[in-house]
Coordinates of C-alpha atoms and ligand atoms in Angstrom, one line a residue:
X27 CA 0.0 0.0 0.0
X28 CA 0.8 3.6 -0.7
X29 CA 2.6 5.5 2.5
X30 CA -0.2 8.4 3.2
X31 CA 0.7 12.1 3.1
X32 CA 1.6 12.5 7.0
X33 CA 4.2 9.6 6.9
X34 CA 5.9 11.1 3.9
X35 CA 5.8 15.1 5.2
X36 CA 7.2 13.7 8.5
X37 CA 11.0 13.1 7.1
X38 CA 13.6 14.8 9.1
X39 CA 14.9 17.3 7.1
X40 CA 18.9 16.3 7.3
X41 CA 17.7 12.9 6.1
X42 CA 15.6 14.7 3.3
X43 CA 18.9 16.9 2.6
X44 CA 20.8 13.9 1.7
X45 CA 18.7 13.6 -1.5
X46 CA 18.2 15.3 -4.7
X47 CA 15.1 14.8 -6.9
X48 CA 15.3 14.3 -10.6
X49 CA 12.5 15.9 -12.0
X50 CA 11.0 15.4 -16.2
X51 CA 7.8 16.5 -17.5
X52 CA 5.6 16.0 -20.3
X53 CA 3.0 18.5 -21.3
X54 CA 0.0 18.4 -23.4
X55 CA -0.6 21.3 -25.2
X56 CA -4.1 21.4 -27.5
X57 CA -3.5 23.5 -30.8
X58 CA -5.9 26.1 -31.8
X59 CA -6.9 25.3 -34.8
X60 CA -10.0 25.7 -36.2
X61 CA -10.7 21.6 -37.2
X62 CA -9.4 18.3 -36.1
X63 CA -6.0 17.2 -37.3
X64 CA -7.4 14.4 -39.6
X65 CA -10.9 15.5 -40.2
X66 CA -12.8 19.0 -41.1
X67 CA -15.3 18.7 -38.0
X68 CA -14.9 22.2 -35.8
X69 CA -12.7 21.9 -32.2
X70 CA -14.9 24.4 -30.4
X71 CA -15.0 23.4 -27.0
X72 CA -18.4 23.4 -25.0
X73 CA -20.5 22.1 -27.5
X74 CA -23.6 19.7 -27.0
X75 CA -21.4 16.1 -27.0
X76 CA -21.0 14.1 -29.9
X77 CA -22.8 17.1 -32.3
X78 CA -18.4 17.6 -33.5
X79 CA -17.9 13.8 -35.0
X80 CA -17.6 12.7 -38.3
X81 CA -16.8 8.9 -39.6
X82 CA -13.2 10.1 -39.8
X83 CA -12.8 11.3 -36.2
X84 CA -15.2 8.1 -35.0
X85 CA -12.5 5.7 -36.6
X86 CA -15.3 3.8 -38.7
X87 CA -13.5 1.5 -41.3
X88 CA -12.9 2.4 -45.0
X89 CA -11.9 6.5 -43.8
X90 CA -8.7 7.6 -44.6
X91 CA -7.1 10.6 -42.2
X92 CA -6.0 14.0 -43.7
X93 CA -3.4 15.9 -42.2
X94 CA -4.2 19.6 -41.4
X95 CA -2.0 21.4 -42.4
X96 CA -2.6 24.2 -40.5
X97 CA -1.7 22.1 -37.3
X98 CA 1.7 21.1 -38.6
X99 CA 1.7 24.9 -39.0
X100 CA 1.4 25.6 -35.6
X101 CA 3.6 22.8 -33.8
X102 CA 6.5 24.3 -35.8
X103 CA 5.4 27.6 -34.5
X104 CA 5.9 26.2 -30.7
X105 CA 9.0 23.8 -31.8
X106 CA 11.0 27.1 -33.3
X107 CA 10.2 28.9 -30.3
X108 CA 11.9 26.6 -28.1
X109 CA 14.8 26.2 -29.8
X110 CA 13.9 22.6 -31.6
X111 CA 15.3 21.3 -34.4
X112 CA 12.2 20.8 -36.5
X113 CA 13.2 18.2 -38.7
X114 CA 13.0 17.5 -42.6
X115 CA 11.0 14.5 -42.7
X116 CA 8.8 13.3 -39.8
X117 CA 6.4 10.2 -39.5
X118 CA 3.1 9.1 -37.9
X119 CA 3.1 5.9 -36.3
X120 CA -0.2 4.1 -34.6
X121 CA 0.3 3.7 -31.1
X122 CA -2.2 0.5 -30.3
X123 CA -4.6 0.3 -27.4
X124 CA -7.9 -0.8 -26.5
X125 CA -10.0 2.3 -24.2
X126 CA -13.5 3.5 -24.6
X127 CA -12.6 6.9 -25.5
X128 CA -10.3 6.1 -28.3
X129 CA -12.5 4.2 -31.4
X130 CA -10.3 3.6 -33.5
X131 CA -8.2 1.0 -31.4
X132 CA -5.1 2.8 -32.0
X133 CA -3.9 6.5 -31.6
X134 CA -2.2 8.3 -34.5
X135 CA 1.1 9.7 -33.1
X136 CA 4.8 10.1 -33.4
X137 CA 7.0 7.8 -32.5
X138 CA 10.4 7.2 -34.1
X139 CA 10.6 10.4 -36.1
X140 CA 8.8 13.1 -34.2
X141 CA 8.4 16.6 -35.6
X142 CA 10.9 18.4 -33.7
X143 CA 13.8 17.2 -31.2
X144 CA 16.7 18.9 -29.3
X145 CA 15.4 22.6 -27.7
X146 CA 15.6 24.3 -24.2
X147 CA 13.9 27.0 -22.6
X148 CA 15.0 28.8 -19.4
X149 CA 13.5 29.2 -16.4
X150 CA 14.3 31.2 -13.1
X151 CA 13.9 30.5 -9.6
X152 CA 15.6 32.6 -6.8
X153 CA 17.3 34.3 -8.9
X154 CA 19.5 31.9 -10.8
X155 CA 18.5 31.2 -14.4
X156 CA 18.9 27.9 -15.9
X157 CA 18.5 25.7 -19.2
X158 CA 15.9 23.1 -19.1
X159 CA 16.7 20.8 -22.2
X160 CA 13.4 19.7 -24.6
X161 CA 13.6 16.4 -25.6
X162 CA 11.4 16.1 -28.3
X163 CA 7.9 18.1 -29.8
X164 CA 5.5 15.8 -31.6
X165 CA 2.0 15.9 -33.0
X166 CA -0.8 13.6 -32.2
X167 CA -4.7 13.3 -32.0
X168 CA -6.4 13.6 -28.4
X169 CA -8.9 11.0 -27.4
X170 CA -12.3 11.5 -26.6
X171 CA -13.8 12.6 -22.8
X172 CA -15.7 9.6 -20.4
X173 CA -18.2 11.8 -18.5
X174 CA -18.6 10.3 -15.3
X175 CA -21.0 12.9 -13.5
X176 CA -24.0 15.1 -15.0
X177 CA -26.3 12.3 -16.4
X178 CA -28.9 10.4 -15.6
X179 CA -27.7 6.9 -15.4
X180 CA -23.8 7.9 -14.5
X181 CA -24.0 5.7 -11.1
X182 CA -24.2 2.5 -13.5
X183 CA -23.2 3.7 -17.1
X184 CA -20.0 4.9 -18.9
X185 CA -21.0 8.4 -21.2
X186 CA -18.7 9.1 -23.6
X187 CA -18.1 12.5 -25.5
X188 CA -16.3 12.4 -28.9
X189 CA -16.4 16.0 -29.4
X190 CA -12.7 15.9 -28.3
X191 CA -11.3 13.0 -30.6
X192 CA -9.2 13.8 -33.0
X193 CA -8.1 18.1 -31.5
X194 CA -4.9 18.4 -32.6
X195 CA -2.1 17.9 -29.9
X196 CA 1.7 18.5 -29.2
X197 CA 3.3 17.0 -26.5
X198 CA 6.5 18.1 -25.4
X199 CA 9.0 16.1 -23.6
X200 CA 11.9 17.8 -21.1
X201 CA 14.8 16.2 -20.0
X202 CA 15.1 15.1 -16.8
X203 CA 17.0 18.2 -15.7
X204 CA 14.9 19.6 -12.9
X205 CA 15.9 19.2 -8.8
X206 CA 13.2 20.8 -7.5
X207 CA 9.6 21.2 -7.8
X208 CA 9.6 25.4 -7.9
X209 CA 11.9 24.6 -11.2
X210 CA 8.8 22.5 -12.6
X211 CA 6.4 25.2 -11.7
X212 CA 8.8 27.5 -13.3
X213 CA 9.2 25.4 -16.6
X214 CA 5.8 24.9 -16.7
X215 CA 4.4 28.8 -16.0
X216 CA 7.4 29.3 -19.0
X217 CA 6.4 27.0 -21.5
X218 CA 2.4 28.2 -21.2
X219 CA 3.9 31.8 -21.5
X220 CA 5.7 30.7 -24.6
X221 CA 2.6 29.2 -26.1
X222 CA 0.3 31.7 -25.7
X223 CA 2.6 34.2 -27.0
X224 CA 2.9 32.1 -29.6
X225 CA -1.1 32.2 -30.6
X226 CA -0.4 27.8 -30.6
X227 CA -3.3 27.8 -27.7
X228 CA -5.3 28.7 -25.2
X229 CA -3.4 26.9 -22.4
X230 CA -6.5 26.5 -20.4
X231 CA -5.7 24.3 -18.0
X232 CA -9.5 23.9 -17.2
X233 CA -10.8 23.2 -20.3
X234 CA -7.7 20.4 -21.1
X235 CA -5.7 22.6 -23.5
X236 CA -2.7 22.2 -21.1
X237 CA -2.3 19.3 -19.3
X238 CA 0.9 18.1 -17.6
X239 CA 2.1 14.8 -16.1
X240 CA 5.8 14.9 -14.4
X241 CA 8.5 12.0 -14.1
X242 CA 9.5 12.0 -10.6
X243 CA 12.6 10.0 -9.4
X244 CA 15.4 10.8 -6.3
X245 CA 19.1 9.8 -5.5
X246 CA 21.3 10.4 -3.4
X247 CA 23.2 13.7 -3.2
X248 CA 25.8 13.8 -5.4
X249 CA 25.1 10.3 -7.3
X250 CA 25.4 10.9 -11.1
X251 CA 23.0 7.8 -11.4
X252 CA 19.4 8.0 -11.8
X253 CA 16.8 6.5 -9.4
X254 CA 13.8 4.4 -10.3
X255 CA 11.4 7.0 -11.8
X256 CA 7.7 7.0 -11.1
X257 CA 5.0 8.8 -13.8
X258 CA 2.1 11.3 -11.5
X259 CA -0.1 11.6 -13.6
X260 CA -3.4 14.0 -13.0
X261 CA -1.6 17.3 -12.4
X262 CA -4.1 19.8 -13.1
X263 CA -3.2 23.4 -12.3
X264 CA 0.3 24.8 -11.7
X265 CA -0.1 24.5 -7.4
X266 CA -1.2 20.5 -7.8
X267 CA 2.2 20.2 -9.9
X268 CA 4.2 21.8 -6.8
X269 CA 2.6 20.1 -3.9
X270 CA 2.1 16.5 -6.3
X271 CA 6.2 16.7 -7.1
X272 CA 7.1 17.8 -3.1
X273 CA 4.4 15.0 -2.3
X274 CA 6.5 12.1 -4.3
X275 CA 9.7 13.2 -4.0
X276 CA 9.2 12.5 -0.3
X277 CA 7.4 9.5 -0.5
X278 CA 10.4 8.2 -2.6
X279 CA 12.8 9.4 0.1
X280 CA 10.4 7.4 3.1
X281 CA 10.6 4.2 0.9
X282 CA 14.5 4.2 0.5
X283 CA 15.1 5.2 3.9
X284 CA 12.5 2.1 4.7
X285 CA 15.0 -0.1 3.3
X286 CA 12.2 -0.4 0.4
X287 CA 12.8 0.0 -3.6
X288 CA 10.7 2.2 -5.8
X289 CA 8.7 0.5 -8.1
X290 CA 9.0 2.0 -11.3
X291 CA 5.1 2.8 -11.9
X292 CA 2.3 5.5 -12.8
X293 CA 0.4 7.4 -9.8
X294 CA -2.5 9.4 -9.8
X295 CA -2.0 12.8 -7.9
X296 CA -5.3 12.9 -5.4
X297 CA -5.7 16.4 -4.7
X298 CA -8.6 16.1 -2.3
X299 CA -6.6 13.7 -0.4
X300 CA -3.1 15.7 -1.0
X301 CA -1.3 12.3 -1.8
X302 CA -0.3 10.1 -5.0
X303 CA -1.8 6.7 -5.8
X304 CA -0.4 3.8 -7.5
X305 CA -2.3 3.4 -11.1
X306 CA -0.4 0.8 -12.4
X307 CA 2.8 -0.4 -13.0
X308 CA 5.3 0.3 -15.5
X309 CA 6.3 -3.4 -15.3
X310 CA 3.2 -5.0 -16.6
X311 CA 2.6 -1.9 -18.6
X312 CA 1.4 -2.9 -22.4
X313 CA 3.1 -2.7 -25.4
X314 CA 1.6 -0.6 -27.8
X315 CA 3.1 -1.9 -30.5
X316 CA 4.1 1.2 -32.5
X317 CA 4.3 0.9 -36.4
X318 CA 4.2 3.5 -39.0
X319 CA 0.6 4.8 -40.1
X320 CA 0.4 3.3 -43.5
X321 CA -2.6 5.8 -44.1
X322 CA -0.7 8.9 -43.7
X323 CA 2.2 10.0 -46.0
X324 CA 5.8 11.0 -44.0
X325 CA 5.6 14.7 -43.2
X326 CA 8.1 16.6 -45.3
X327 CA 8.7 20.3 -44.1
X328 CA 10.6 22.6 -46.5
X329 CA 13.5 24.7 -45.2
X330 CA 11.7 27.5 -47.2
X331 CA 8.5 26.7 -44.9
X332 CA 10.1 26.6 -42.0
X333 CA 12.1 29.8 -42.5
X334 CA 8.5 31.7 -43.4
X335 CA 7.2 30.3 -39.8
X336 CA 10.2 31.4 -38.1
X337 CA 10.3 34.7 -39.4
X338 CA 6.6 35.1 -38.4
X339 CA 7.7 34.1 -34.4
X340 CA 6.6 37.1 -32.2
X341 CA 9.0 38.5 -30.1
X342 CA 8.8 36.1 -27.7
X343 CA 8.7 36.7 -23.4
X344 CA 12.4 36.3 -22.2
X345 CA 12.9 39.0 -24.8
X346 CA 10.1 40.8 -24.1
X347 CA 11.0 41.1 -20.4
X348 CA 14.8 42.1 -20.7
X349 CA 13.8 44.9 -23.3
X350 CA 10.9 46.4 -21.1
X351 CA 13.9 46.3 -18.0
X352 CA 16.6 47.4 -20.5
X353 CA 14.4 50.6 -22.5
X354 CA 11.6 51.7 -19.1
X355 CA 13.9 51.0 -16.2
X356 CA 10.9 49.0 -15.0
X357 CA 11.7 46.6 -12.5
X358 CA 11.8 42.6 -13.0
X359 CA 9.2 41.9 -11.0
X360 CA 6.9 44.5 -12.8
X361 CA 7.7 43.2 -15.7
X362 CA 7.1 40.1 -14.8
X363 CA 3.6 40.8 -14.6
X364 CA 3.4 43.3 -17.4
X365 CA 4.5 40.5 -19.6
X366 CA 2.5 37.6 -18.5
X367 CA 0.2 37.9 -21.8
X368 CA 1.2 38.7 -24.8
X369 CA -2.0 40.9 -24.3
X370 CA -0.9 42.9 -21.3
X371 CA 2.1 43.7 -22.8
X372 CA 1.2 44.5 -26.2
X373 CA -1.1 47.3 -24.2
X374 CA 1.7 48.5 -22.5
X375 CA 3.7 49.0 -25.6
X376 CA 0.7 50.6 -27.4
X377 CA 0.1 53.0 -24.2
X378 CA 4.0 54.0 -24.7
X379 CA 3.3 54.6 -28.5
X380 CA 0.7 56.6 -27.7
X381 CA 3.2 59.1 -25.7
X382 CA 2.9 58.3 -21.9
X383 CA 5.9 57.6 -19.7
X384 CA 7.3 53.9 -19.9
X385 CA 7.4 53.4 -16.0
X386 CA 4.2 55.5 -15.6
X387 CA 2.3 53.3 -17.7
X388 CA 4.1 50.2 -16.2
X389 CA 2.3 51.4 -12.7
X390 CA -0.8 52.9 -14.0
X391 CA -1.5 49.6 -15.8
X392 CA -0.6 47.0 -12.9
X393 CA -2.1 49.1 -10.1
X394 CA -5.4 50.9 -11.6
X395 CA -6.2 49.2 -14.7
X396 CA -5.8 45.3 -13.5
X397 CA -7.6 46.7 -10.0
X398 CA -10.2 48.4 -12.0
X399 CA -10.9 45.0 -14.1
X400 CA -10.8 42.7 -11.4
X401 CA -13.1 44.7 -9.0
X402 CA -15.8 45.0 -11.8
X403 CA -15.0 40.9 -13.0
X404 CA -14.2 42.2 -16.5
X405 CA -11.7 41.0 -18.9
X406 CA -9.1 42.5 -19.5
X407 CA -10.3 43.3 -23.5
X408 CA -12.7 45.8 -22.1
X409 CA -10.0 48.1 -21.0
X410 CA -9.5 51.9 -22.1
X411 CA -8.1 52.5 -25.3
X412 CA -4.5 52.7 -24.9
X413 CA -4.5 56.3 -26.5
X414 CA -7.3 57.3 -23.4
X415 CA -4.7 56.1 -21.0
X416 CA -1.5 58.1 -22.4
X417 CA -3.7 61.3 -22.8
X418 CA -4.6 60.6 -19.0
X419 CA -1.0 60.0 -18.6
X420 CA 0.6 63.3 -20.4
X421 CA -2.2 64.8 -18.1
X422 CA -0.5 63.9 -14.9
X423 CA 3.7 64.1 -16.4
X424 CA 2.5 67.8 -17.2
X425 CA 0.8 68.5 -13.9
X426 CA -2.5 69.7 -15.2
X427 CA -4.2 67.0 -13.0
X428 CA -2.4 65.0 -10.0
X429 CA -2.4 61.8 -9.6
X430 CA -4.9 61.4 -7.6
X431 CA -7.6 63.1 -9.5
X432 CA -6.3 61.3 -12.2
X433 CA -7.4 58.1 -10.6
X434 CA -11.1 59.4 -10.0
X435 CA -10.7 60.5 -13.8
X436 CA -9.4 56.9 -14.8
X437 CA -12.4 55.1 -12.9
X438 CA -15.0 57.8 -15.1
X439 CA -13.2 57.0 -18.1
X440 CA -13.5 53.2 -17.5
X441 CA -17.3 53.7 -16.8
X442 CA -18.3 56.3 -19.6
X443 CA -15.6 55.5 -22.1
X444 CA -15.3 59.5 -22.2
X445 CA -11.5 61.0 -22.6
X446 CA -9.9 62.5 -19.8
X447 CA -9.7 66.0 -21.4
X448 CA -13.5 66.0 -21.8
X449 CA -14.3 64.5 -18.1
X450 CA -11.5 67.3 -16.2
X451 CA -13.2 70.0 -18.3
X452 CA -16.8 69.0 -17.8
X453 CA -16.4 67.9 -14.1
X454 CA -13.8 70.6 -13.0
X455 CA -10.9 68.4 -12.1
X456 CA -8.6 70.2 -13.7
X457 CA -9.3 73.5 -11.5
X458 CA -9.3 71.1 -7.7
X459 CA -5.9 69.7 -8.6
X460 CA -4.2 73.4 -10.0
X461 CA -5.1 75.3 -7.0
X462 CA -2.0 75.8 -6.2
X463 CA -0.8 76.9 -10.0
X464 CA -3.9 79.1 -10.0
X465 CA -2.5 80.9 -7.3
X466 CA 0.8 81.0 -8.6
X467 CA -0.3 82.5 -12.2
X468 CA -2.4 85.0 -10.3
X469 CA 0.6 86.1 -7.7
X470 CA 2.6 86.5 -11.0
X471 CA -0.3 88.6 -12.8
X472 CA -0.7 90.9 -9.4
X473 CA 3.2 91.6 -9.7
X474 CA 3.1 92.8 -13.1
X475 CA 0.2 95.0 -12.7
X476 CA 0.4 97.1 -9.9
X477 CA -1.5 99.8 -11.8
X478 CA -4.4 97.5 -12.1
X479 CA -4.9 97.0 -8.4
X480 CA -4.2 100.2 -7.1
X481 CA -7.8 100.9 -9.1
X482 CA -9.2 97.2 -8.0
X483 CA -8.3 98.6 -4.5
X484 CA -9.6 101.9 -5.1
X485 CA -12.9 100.4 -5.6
X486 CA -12.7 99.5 -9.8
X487 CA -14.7 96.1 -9.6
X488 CA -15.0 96.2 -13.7
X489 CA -10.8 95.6 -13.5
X490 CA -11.3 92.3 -11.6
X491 CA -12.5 90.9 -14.9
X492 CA -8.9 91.6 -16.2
X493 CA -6.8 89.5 -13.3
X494 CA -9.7 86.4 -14.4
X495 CA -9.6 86.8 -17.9
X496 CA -5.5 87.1 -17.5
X497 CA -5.2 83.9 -15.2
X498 CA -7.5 81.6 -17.3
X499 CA -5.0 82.5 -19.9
X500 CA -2.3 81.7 -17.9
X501 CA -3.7 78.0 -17.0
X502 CA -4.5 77.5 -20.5
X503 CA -8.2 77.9 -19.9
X504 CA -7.6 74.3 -17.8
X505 CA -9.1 76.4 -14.3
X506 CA -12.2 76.0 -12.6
X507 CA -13.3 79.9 -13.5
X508 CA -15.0 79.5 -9.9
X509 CA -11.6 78.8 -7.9
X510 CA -9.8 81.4 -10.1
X511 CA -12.6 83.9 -8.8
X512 CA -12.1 83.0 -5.1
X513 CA -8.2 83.4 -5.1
X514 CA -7.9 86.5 -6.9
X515 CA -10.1 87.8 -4.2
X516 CA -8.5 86.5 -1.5
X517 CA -5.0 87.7 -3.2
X518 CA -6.3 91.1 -4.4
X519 CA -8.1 91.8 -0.8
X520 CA -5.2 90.7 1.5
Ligands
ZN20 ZN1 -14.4 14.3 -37.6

């Protein structure tokens, strides 16, 4: 039987110091394209089940696959940007296997020639930056979905929706050159970035478009050998990874220290439970008999094809994130956040176009705008125009509001969609935030015209028009005419 969670968390921590884990994952990642990888019928996800199915995608006999090549397209995209070799010729191969969900009996996948071997990314934790080496990037169809909750007869029956068989996949395979589980979380939170820059997917990890499973193994300190590994499966957002990895890693470390050996096997992470299961063993674990798909032709790529997706790669977030440091002198952790969609930061940019300060906009963006949006649940589409936010910007860098009227502004602008310009004039805002440069212009104007309030004093109310009239010019015509009124009295009467 498993060892439960409080066994495993109660390891002395200079026994667990003596180890090191030896951490691998493989990701799913669902491509966004429009139709299945064999068949024309539409990915959309959410649709009534099995309305998305054609004989193709149920595996009836006498169809023939075709590959879409829009899919092929888009695993490039994600190979290039993590530094694969995406190879000239590639090949399908049918990876056999009896489960409800798949109909055909077999799933078309890569096997000896996948599309793209040999890349890295790099990830950072603490501080130190490090190379985590891709093994390999191929394509293959997903299966379909068992239901096993929502229906009528699900205590006894098996429902089964095929909507999802046949959505284009990659998986991507690391090396096992992680040690500990904040460098998996960190590879992981990368590789999503990567991809949605990228436009490859959605990367939601609650609708199945990225789905992770981690090879988990542990030796001792120093060892260049590797331990037994053990496949968790079931890892379902980026804190189950952390807590599933910390989980068996210390389980590992009990066993050994038990005098036991780790079987080399596949557990299911149990979230509820905060411990891994035992699924089954690799040992008994079924051949699947790989052999080339004699229905599909080899995939041949074209240097000139490959060059034309390369050159259409975005600039991608590692460089992204050291030019907004380098040209805004923002700092790393604002960028970090700035930068975690390609949508966040493409505002930014377009908010700096449109004339406003770099770090200005950095703040404006992460403090009002994403507290703005999360307060009223809306997405992040629905924000301001990014030329409404540099206008309300230039604003404040020229001191014709402050910043804190510029925050009550913001919040208007938000509601009403109305420019700043238009909501300090009609509102006034402009006049409560210059109160002091009101009084400044109208000290200067009294200097210069001593003549002027000699007759003001002397009882000349029609020359009090002249100090307004001369201070509204002053302040651009930006004053609350009220205010202006108020301190020229005081001023003139003092
Ligand atoms: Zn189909």
């Amino acid at each position: 039987m498993p060892k439960s969670a409080p066994e495993a968390a109660s390891i002395a921590p200079e026994v667990l110091a003596k180890y090191e884990a030896v951490i691998g994952l493989e990701v799913h990642v669902q491509l966004l394209t429009r139709t299945k990888i064999f068949c024309g019928c539409s990915t959309r996800f959410g649709d009534p089940p099995n309305t998305n199915v054609c004989p193709i995608c149920l595996g009836l006999p006498g169809t023939l696959p075709v590959l879409n090549k829009r899919a092929v397209e888009m695993a490039m995209r994600a190979a290039l940007a993590l530094n694969c070799t995406v190879h000239d010729h590639s090949r399908f191969a049918r990876k056999n296997y009896f489960y409800p969900d798949l109909p055909k009996g077999y799933q078309i996948s890569q096997y000896e020639l996948p599309l793209a071997t040999g890349g890295w990314l790099e990830v950072e934790v603490a501080g130190a930056k490090k190379r985590v080496g891709i093994t390999r990037l191929h394509l293959e169809e997903d299966a379909a979905k068992n239901l096993h909750e929502g229906f009528s007869q699900s205590a006894t029956k098996a429902y089964i929706d095929y909507n999802r068989c046949g959505t284009p996949l990659i998986e991507i395979v690391s090396e096992p050159d992680m040690r500990v589980p904040e460098e998996a979380y960190a590879y992981l939170t990368e590789l999503r970035q990567i991809m949605l820059y990228t436009g490859v997917s959605d990367c939601n990890m609650e609708e199945g478009s990225l789905r992770c499973d981690a090879n988990v193994s542990v030796r001792p300190r120093g060892s260049k050998e590797f331990g037994t590994k053990v496949e968790v499966k079931n890892l379902n957002s980026f804190r189950f990874l952390q807590r599933a990895i910390e989980y068996e890693k210390n389980r590992q470390i009990d066993v050994l220290e038990s005098g036991g050996r780790i079987a080399q096997e596949t557990r299911l992470w149990n979230q509820a439970e905060g411990y891994t299961v035992s699924m089954r063993s690799k040992e008994k674990a079924h051949d699947y008999r790989y052999f080339p798909e004699p229905d599909l032709l080899p995939v041949h790529i074209s240097s000139a094809w490959r060059e034309e997706v390369r050159r259409t790669l975005p600039e991608l977030p590692e460089a992204r994130r050291t030019r907004f440091v380098n040209s805004y002198g923002i700092t790393p952790y604002d960028v970090e956040l700035l930068t975690a969609t390609r949508t966040i930061s493409q505002y930014f940019e377009d908010v700096v176009a449109a004339g406003a300060p770099g770090k200005a906009a950095s703040n404006w963006i992460l403090n009002e705008l994403i507290g703005l949006l999360s307060d009223r649940k809306k997405p992040f589409q629905d924000s301001p125009p990014p030329e409404a936010l540099a206008e309300l910007l230039r604003m404040i860098e020229s001191k014709q509001i402050t910043a804190a009227v510029g925050k009550k502004v913001f919040a208007t602008m938000f509601e009403s969609g109305r420019t700043a310009a238009e909501i300090v004039a009609s509102e006034g805002l402009g006049a409560q935030v210059s109160d002091r440069a009101i009084e400044q212009a109208a000290r200067e104007i009294i200097a210069k015209n001593p003549d002027n309030v000699a007759k003001f004093k002397s009882g000349n109310e029609g020359v009090f028009k002249f100090f307004v009239g001369q201070v509204m010019k002053a302040t651009r015509g930006q004053a609350n005419p009220q205010a202006v009124n108020d301190i020229l009295r005081k001023l003139l009467s003092s």
